[in-house]
């Protein structure tokens, strides 16, 4: 049977997307899927869809941060809430990080997964910056990218080509109906469909004819 294509649209500013990312990485060899990581810009999706981040609704924000503590344990992901979430999420944002990942996807796609993970470790585990070139370089270095390649990636992320590619990925997500992150898209009977959220894996498994064996299906974690 041919492998089902599964696309993960995500932004490292989104903690729920980290859970979805780790689960899909754990299942990418267990399920008969080909996983495509698609870094997009959540801020763009929010603006274009007319949605707003849950943390901007006070009760949702309170719920979300409580939920994070439960989900950290449930998913086995070392997430910690940063000391100043509004600053991290809304002031500093993720534009540079997402452009950096887009540049990596364009020239060394096999490094998208480890660099994404390092960026999440920075922003959502160790409360470290992900906006400066030095921070991006450190994440890439930890993921095994050479100094020479890091210098090219930092230059490439400023090119119009890369900026357009990030906009295109965001538009691709909008075209299928995105309003937040994570968006996990696949084809069902020739039609593109998606689920929203890290809590939709049982449904996704049913859609692609695979078995959901929980968030840690006996695979060694890369964390
Ligand atoms: N129930 C989802 C929530 C995901 C979620 O809230 N994602 C945020 C970004 S971190 C978002 O885009 N929210 C848009 C919305 O809730 O409409 C999950 O468990 O993963």
PDB file of C-alpha atoms and ligand atoms in Angstrom, residues 13-17 42 46 51-54 60 64 67 71 179-182 196-199, ligand 1:
ATOM      1  CA  UNK A  13       5.285  29.889  19.022  1.00  0.00           C
ATOM      2  CA  UNK A  14       2.452  27.368  19.560  1.00  0.00           C
ATOM      3  CA  UNK A  15       2.965  24.991  22.501  1.00  0.00           C
ATOM      4  CA  UNK A  16       0.137  22.663  21.412  1.00  0.00           C
ATOM      5  CA  UNK A  17       1.935  22.261  18.089  1.00  0.00           C
ATOM      6  CA  UNK A  42       0.503  31.453  13.006  1.00  0.00           C
ATOM      7  CA  UNK A  46      -4.824  34.399  12.944  1.00  0.00           C
ATOM      8  CA  UNK A  51      -9.275  34.342  14.823  1.00  0.00           C
ATOM      9  CA  UNK A  52      -7.392  35.386  17.959  1.00  0.00           C
ATOM     10  CA  UNK A  53      -4.895  33.513  20.128  1.00  0.00           C
ATOM     11  CA  UNK A  54      -6.642  31.625  22.988  1.00  0.00           C
ATOM     12  CA  UNK A  60      -9.002  30.449  27.994  1.00  0.00           C
ATOM     13  CA  UNK A  64      -4.512  26.743  28.613  1.00  0.00           C
ATOM     14  CA  UNK A  67      -3.747  22.262  30.482  1.00  0.00           C
ATOM     15  CA  UNK A  71      -0.203  17.676  28.632  1.00  0.00           C
ATOM     16  CA  UNK A 179      -7.563  29.029  11.785  1.00  0.00           C
ATOM     17  CA  UNK A 180      -4.850  28.019  14.270  1.00  0.00           C
ATOM     18  CA  UNK A 181      -1.985  25.629  14.918  1.00  0.00           C
ATOM     19  CA  UNK A 182      -1.304  22.708  14.720  1.00  0.00           C
ATOM     20  CA  UNK A 196      -6.865  20.964  14.264  1.00  0.00           C
ATOM     21  CA  UNK A 197      -5.040  20.266  17.516  1.00  0.00           C
ATOM     22  CA  UNK A 198      -2.780  17.819  19.298  1.00  0.00           C
ATOM     23  CA  UNK A 199      -5.898  16.176  20.737  1.00  0.00           C
TER      24      UNK A 199
HETATM   25  N1  LIG B   1      -7.406  21.643  21.530  1.00  0.00           N
HETATM   26  C1  LIG B   1      -6.197  21.946  20.801  1.00  0.00           C
HETATM   27  C2  LIG B   1      -5.863  23.402  21.045  1.00  0.00           C
HETATM   28  C3  LIG B   1      -4.781  23.918  20.132  1.00  0.00           C
HETATM   29  C4  LIG B   1      -4.638  25.420  20.292  1.00  0.00           C
HETATM   30  O1  LIG B   1      -5.290  26.051  21.144  1.00  0.00           O
HETATM   31  N2  LIG B   1      -3.780  26.020  19.479  1.00  0.00           N
HETATM   32  C5  LIG B   1      -3.633  27.444  19.509  1.00  0.00           C
HETATM   33  C6  LIG B   1      -2.196  27.851  19.262  1.00  0.00           C
HETATM   34  S1  LIG B   1      -1.172  27.287  20.607  1.00  0.00           S
HETATM   35  C7  LIG B   1      -4.523  28.012  18.413  1.00  0.00           C
HETATM   36  O2  LIG B   1      -4.113  28.181  17.296  1.00  0.00           O
HETATM   37  N3  LIG B   1      -5.783  28.251  18.774  1.00  0.00           N
HETATM   38  C8  LIG B   1      -6.768  28.729  17.867  1.00  0.00           C
HETATM   39  C9  LIG B   1      -8.156  28.447  18.404  1.00  0.00           C
HETATM   40  O3  LIG B   1      -8.279  27.838  19.476  1.00  0.00           O
HETATM   41  O4  LIG B   1      -9.119  28.853  17.737  1.00  0.00           O
HETATM   42  C10 LIG B   1      -5.068  21.016  21.278  1.00  0.00           C
HETATM   43  O5  LIG B   1      -5.260  20.328  22.289  1.00  0.00           O
HETATM   44  O6  LIG B   1      -4.028  20.941  20.629  1.00  0.00           O
END
